[in-house]
Short mmCIF file of C-alpha atoms in Angstrom, two decimals:
data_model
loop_
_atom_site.label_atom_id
_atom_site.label_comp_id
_atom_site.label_asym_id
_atom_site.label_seq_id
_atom_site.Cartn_x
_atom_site.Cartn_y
_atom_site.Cartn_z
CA UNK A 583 -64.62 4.70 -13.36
CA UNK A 584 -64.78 3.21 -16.63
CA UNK A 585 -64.37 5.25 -20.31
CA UNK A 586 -62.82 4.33 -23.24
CA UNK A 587 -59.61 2.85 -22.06
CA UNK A 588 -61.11 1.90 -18.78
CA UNK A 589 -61.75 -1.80 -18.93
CA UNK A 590 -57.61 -2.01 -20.20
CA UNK A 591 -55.89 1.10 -17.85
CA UNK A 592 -55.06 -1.50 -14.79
CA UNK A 593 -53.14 -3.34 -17.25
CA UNK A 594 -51.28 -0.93 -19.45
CA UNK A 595 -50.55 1.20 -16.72
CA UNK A 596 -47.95 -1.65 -15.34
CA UNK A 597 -46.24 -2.04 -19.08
CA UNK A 598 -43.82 1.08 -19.09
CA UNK A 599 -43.01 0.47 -15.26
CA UNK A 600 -41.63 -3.40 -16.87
CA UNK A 601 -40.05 -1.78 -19.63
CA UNK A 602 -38.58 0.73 -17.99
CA UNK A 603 -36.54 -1.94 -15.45
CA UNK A 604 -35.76 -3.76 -18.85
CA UNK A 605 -33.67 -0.67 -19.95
CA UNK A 606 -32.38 -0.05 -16.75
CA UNK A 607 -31.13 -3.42 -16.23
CA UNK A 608 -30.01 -3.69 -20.05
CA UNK A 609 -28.10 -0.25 -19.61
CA UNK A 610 -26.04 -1.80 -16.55
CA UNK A 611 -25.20 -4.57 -18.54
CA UNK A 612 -23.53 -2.70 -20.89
CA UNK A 613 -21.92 -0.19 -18.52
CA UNK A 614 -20.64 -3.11 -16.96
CA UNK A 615 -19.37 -4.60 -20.52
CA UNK A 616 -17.63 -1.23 -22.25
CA UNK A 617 -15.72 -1.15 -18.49
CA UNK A 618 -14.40 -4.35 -18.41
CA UNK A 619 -12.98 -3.92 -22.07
CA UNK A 620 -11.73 -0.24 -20.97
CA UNK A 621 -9.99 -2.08 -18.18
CA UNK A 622 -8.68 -5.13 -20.61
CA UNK A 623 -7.40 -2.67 -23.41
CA UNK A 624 -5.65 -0.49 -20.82
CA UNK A 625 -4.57 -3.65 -18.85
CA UNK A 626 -0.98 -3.78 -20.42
CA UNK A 627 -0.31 -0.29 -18.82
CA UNK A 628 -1.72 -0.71 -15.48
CA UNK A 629 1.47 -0.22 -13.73
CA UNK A 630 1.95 3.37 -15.53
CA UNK A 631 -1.35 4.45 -14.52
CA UNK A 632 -1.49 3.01 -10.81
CA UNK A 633 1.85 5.40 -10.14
CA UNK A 634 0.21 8.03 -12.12
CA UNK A 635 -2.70 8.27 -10.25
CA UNK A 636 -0.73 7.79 -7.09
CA UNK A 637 1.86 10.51 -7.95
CA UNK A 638 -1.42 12.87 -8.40
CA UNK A 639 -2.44 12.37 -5.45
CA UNK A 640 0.88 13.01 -3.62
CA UNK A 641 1.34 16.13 -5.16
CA UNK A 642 -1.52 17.60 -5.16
CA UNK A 643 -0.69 19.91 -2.36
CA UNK A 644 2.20 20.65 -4.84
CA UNK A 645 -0.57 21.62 -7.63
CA UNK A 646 -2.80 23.69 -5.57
CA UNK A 647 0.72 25.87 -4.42
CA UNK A 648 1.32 25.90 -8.13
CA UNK A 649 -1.78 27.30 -9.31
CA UNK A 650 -1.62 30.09 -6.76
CA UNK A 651 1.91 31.17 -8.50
CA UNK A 652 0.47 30.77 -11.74
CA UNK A 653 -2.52 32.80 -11.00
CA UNK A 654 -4.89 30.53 -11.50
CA UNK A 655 -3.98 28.97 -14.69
CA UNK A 656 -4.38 25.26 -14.61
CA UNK A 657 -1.92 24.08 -17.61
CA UNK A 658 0.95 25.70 -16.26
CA UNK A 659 0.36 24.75 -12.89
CA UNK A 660 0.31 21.34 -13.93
CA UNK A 661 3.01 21.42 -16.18
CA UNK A 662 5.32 23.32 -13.76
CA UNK A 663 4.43 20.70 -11.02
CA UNK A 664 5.20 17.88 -13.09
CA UNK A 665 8.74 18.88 -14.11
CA UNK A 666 9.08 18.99 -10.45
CA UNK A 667 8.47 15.95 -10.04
CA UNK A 668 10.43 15.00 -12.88
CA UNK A 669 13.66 16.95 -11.91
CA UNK A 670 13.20 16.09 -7.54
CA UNK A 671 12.12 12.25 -7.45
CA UNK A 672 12.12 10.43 -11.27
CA UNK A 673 15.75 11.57 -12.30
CA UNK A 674 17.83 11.05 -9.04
CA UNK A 675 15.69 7.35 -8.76
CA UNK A 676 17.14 6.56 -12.35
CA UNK A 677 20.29 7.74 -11.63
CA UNK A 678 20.79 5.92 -8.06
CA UNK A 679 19.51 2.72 -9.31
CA UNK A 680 22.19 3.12 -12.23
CA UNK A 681 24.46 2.94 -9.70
CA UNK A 682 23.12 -0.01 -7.93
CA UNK A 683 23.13 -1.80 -10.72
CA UNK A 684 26.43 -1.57 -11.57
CA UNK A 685 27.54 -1.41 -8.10
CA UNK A 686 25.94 -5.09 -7.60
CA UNK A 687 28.05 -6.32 -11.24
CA UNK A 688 31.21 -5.08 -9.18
CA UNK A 689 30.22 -7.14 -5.99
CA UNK A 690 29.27 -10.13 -7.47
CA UNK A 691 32.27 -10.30 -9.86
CA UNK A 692 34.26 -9.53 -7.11
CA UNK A 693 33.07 -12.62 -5.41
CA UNK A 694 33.40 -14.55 -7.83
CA UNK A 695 37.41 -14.29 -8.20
CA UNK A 696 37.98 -14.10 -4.51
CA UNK A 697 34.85 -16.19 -2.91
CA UNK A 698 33.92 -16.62 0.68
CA UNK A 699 35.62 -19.22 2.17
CA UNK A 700 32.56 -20.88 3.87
CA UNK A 701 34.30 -23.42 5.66
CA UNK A 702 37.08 -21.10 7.31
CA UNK A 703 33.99 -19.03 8.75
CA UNK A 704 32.27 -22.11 10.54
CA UNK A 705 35.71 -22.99 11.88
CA UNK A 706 36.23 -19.62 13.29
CA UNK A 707 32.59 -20.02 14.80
CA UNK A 708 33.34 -23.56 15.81
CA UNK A 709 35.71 -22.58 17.73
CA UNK A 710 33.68 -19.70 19.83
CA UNK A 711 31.22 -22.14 20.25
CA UNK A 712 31.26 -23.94 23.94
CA UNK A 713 32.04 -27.49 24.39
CA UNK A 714 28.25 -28.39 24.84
CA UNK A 715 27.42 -26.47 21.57
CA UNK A 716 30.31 -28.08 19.94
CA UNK A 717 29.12 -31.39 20.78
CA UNK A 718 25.85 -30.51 19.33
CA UNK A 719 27.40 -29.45 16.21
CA UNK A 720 29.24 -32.16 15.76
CA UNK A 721 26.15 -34.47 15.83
CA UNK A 722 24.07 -32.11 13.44
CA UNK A 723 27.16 -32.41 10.79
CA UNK A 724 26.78 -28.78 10.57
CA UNK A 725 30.45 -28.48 10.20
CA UNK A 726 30.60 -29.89 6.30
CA UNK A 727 30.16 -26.56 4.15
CA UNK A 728 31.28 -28.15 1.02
CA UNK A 729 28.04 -28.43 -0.25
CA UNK A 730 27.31 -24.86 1.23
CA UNK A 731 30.24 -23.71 -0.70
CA UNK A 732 29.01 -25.32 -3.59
CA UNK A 733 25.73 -24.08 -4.01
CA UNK A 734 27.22 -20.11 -2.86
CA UNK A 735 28.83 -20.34 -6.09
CA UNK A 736 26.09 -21.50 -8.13
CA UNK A 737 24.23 -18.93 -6.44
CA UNK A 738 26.72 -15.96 -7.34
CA UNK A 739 26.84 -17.74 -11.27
CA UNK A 740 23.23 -17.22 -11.66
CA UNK A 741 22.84 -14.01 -9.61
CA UNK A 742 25.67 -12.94 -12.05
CA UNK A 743 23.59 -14.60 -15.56
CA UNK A 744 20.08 -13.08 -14.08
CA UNK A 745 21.53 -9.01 -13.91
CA UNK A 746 23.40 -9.55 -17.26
CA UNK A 747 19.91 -10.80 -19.09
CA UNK A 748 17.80 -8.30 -17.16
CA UNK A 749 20.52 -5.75 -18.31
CA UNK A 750 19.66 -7.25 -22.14
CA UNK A 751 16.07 -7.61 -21.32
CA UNK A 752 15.79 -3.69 -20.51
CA UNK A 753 17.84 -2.56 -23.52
CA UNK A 754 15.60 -4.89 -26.00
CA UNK A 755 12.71 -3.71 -23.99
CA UNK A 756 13.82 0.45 -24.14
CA UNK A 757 11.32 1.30 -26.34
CA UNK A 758 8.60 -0.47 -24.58
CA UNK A 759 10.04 1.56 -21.01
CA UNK A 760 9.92 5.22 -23.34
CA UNK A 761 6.55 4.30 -24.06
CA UNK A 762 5.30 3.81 -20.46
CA UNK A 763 7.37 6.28 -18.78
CA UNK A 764 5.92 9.35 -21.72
CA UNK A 765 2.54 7.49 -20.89
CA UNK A 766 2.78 8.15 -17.15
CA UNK A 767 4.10 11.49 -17.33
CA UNK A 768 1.21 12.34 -19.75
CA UNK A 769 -1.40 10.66 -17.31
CA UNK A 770 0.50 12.33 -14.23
CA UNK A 771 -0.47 16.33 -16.14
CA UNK A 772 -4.15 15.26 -16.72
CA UNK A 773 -4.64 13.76 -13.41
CA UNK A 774 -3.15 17.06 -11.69
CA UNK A 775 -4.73 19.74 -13.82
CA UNK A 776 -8.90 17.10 -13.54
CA UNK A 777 -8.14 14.97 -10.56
CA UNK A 778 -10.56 16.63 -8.59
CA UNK A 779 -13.37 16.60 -11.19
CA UNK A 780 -12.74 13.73 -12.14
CA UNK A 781 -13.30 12.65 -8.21
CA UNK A 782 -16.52 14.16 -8.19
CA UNK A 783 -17.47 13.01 -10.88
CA UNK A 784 -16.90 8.94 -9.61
CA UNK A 785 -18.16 10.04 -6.38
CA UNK A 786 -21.58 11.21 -7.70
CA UNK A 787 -21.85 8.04 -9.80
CA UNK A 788 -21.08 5.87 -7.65
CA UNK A 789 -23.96 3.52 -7.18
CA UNK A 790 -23.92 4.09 -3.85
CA UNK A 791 -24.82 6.63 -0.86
CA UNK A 792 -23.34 9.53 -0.98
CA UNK A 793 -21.98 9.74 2.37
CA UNK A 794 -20.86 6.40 2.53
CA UNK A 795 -18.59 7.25 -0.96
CA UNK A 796 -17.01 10.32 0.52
CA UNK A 797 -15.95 8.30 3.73
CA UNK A 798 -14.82 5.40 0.98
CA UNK A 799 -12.82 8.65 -0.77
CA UNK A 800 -11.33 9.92 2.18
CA UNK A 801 -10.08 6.67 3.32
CA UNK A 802 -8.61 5.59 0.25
CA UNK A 803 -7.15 9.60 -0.07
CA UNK A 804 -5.79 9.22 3.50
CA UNK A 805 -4.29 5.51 2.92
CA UNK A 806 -2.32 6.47 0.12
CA UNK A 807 -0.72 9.47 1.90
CA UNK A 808 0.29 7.68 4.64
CA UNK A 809 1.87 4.99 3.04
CA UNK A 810 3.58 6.76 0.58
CA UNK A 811 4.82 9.77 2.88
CA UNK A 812 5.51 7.63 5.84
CA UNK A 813 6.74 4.21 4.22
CA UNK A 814 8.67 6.13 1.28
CA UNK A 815 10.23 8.81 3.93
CA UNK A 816 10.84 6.53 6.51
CA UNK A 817 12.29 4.08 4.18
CA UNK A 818 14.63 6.27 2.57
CA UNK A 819 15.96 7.50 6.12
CA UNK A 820 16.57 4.46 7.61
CA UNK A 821 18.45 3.57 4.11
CA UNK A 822 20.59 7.07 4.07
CA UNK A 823 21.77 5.96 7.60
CA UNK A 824 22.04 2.46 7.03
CA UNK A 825 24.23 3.31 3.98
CA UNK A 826 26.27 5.66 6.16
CA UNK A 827 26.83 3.30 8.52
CA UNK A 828 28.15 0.63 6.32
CA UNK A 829 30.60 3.42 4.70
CA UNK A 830 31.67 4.22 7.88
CA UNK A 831 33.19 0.71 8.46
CA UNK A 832 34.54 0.81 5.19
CA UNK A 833 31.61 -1.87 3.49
CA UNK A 834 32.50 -1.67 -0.12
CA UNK A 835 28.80 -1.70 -1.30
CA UNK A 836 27.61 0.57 1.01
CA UNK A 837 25.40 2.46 -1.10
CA UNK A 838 23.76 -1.30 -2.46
CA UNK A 839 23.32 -1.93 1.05
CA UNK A 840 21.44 1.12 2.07
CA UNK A 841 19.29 0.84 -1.01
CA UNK A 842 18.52 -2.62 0.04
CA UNK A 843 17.37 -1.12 3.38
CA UNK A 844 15.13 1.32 2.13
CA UNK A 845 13.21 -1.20 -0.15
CA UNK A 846 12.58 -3.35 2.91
CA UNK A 847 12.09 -0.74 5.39
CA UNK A 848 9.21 -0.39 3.11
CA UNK A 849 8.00 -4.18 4.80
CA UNK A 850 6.89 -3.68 8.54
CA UNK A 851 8.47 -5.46 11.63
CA UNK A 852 11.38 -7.32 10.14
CA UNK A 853 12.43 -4.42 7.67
CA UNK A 854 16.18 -3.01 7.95
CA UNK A 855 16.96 -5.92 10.00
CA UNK A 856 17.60 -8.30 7.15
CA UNK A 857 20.11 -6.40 6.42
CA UNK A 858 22.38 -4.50 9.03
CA UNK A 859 21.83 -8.03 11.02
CA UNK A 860 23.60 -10.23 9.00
CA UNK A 861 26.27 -7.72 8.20
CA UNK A 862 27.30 -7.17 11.67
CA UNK A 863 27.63 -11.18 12.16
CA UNK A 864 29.71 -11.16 8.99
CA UNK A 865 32.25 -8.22 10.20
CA UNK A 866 32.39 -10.13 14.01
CA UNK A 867 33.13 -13.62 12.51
CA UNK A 868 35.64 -12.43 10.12
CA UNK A 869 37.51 -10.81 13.26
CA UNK A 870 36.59 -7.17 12.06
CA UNK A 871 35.12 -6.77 15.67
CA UNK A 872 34.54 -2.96 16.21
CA UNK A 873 32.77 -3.07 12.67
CA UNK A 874 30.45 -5.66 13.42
CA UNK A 875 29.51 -4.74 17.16
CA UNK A 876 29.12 -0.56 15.28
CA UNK A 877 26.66 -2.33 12.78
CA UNK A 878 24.61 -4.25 15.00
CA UNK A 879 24.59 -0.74 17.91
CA UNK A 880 24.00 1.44 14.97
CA UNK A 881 21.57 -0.91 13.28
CA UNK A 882 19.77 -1.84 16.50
CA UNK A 883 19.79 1.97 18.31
CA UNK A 884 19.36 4.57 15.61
CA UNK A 885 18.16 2.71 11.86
CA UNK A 886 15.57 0.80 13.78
CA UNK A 887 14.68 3.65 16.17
CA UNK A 888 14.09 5.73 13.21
CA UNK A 889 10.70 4.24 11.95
CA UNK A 890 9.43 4.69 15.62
CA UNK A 891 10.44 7.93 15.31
CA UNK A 892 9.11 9.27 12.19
CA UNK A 893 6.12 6.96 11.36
CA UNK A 894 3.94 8.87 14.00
CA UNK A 895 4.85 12.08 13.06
CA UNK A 896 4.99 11.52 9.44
CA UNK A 897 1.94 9.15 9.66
CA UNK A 898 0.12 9.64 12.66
CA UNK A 899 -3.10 7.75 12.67
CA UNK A 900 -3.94 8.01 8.78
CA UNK A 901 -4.15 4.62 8.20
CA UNK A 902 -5.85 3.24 11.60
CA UNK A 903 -4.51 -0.61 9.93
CA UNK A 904 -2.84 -3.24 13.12
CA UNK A 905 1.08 -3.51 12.00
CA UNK A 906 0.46 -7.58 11.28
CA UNK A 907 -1.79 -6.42 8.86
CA UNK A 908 0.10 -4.43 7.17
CA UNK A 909 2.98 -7.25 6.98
CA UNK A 910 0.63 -9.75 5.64
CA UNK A 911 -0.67 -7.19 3.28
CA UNK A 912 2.45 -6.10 1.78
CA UNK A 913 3.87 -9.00 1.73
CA UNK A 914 0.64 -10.70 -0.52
CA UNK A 915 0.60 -7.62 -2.64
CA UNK A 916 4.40 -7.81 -3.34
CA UNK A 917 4.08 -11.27 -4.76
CA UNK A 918 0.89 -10.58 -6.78
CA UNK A 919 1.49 -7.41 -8.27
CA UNK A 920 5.30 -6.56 -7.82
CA UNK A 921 6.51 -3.37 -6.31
CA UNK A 922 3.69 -1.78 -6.68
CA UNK A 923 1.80 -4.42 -4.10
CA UNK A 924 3.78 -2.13 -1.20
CA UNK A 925 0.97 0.20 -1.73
CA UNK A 926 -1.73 -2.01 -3.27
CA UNK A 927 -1.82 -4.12 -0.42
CA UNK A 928 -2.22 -1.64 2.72
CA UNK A 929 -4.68 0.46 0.49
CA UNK A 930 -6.83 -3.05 0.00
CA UNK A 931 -6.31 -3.73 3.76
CA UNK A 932 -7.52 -0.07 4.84
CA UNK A 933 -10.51 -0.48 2.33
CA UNK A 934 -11.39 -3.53 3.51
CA UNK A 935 -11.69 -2.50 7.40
CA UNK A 936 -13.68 0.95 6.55
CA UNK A 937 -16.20 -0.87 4.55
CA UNK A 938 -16.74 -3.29 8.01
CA UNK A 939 -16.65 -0.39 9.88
CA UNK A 940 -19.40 1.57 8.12
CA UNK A 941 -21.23 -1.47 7.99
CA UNK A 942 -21.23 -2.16 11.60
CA UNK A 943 -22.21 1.73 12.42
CA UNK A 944 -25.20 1.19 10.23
CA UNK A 945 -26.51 -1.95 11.71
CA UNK A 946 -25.88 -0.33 15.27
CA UNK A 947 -27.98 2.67 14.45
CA UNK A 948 -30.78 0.53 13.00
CA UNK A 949 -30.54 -1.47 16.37
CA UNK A 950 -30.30 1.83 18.14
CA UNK A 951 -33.35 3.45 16.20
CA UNK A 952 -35.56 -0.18 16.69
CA UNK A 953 -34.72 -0.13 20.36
CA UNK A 954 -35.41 3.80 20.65
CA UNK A 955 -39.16 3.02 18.96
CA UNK A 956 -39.91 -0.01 19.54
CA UNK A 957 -43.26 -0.22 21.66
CA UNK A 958 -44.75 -3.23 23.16
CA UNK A 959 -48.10 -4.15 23.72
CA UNK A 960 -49.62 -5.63 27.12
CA UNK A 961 -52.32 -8.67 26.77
CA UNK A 962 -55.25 -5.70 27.53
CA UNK A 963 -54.27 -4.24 24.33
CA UNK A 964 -52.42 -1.26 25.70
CA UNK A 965 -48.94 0.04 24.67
CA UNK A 966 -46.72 -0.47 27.65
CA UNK A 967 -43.05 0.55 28.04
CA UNK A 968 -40.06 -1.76 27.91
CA UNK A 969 -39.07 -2.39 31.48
CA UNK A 970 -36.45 -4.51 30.88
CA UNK A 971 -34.20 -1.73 29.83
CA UNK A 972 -31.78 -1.01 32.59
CA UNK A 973 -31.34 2.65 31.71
CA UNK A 974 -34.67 2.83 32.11
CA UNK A 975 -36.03 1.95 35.61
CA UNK A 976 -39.48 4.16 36.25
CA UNK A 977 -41.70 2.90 33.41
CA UNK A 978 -43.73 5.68 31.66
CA UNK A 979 -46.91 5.25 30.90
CA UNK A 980 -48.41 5.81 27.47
CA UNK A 981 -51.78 5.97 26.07
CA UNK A 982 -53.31 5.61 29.30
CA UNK A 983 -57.15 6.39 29.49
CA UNK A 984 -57.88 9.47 31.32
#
């Protein structure tokens, strides 16, 4: 049909559809731009926010009890959940690792005036050693520690230098540690009082399907709970009774050496062991022999049994990540972003195998749905079944003429 803008309708009908993807696609270009400087400018504080967010999600159990007392009222739920917080877990971690810290001064000072004879321990080994061993020893030239001794001291001088600087470094640095610590406590209230808005709001704009978001949620949700309430519990177990056990053999840094084992409890497999092990060699070689054979029974029977203990009940299946995993993981995350890789890199691991997974549902329901309707067709033009299905031995027959 032709009129007055008939000749011309084919073609102006396709211009808004063209300018229309030329706004879309210049409106994602600058959502992507304003985030990426959003994440630059806040970049600096990342580490205040990551705990933030992660200390909302712990306690928001916490919250929701909260607003019941409160009646309701979201501000002082939030506010009466985060002096909770700040009275239960950020004030006895400050004051414990004040103590560490000057705990580990005392040690390595300590050492320093009255080092370890290296050489008077290999003899005592060297001589529990059997002949054969011996032998071997002596051909190795394990038996020269000087330049073992040597380089202990060095070690103990710049262990020494490193906490005295770091001590300088944090004092120089106070305001700069005020600053974050009011930022994440500011960020912690918000993200208590919103975080679930603000949820639904990302999972609604996500550019993505729904359902597949809300799985993505709940497995990121679920990963951070379990590492946090498992590792963190477990880890501070295992360090209350690996400090207990070095008190009870009378281990002058016993409370150094517990918190030592709770920080690496945090990394799977090898853990505690890097610590109570090596401890319980030291006490046997230096002839304290009850000590050392206590550490290693105590260390090898109730620390380690303690993670095997608690991590199912605490964790259960949450996480649904192999244990090497997890090492590798942890490990990569502690060396890229610091302590706060012990979550980082599980949660990046668990993300990681639930996208695959989704992904491999999908493509076996699309194989499931093509199989389900797929129908052939004979060389006489007529639909036939698939008999090469197994599950499917009498062949029904379709569109047959009557």
């Amino acid at each position: 049909m032709f009129g007055l803008y008939g000749p011309t309708s084919s073609v102006m009908s396709t211009e808004p559809h063209h300018t229309s993807e030329l706004q879309q696609a210049s409106f994602l270009l600058v959502l992507a731009a304003v985030t990426f400087l959003l994440v630059w400018i806040s970049w600096p504080f990342a580490t205040p926010l990551l705990w933030s967010a992660l200390a909302a999600i712990m306690f928001q159990p916490l919250y929701k009890w909260a607003l019941i007392k409160c009646r309701g009222r979201r501000n002082p739920a939030a506010l009466l959940t985060l002096m909770v917080i700040l009275l239960a877990v950020i004030l006895p971690a400050l004051w414990i690792g004040t103590l560490v810290v000057r705990e580990a001064l005392t040690l390595i000072a300590a050492l320093q005036e009255d080092p370890i004879d290296l050489a008077a321990m290999a003899s005592d080994v060297y001589a529990m050693l059997p002949g054969v061993v011996q032998e071997m020893v002596d051909r190795s030239g394990w038996t020269d520690m000087s330049e073992a001794q040597t380089r202990l001291q060095e070690i103990l001088g710049e262990s020494a230098g490193m906490l005295a600087s770091e001590a300088v470094s944090i004092g120089s640095g106070a305001l700069g540690f005020i600053l974050s610590f009011g930022l994440a406590l500011y960020v912690t209230y918000f993200l208590l009082r919103d975080g679930s808005r603000i949820g639904e709001t990302i999972l609604h704009s996500a550019p993505i399907e729904r359902e597949i978001a809300d799985r993505l949620a709940e497995r990121f949700l679920g990963i951070v709970r379990a590492t946090i309430k498992g590792s963190g519990v477990v880890g501070l177990v295992q360090g209350t009774l690996g400090g207990i056990t070095m008190a009870i053999v009378g281990m002058q840094s016993a409370l150094l050496l517990g918190v030592l084992m709770a920080i690496l409890a945090l990394i799977p497999a090898v853990g505690t062991a890097l610590v109570w092990a090596p401890v319980g060699v030291w006490l046997l070689v230096t002839g304290s022999i009850w000590e050392g054979i206590f550490v290693l029974g105590a260390g090898f029977i109730v620390i380690s049994s303690a993670d095997n203990v608690l991590r199912p009940i605490l964790v259960g299946r949450d996480t649904g990540i192999p244990d090497w995993i997890i090492l590798v993981t942890t490990l990569g995350g502690l060396s890229i972003a610091g302590f706060s890789g012990i979550v980082l890199g599980p949660l990046v691991a668990g993300l990681f195998l639930a996208s695959w997974s989704i992904l491999q549902e999908q493509r076996a329901e699309d194989e499931e749905a093509a199989a389900l309707y797929r129908t052939r067709v004979g060389i006489d033009g007529k639909a036939r079944p698939d008999t090469d299905d197994p599950k499917d031995p009498e062949p029904v027959r379709q569109h047959e003429d009557a």
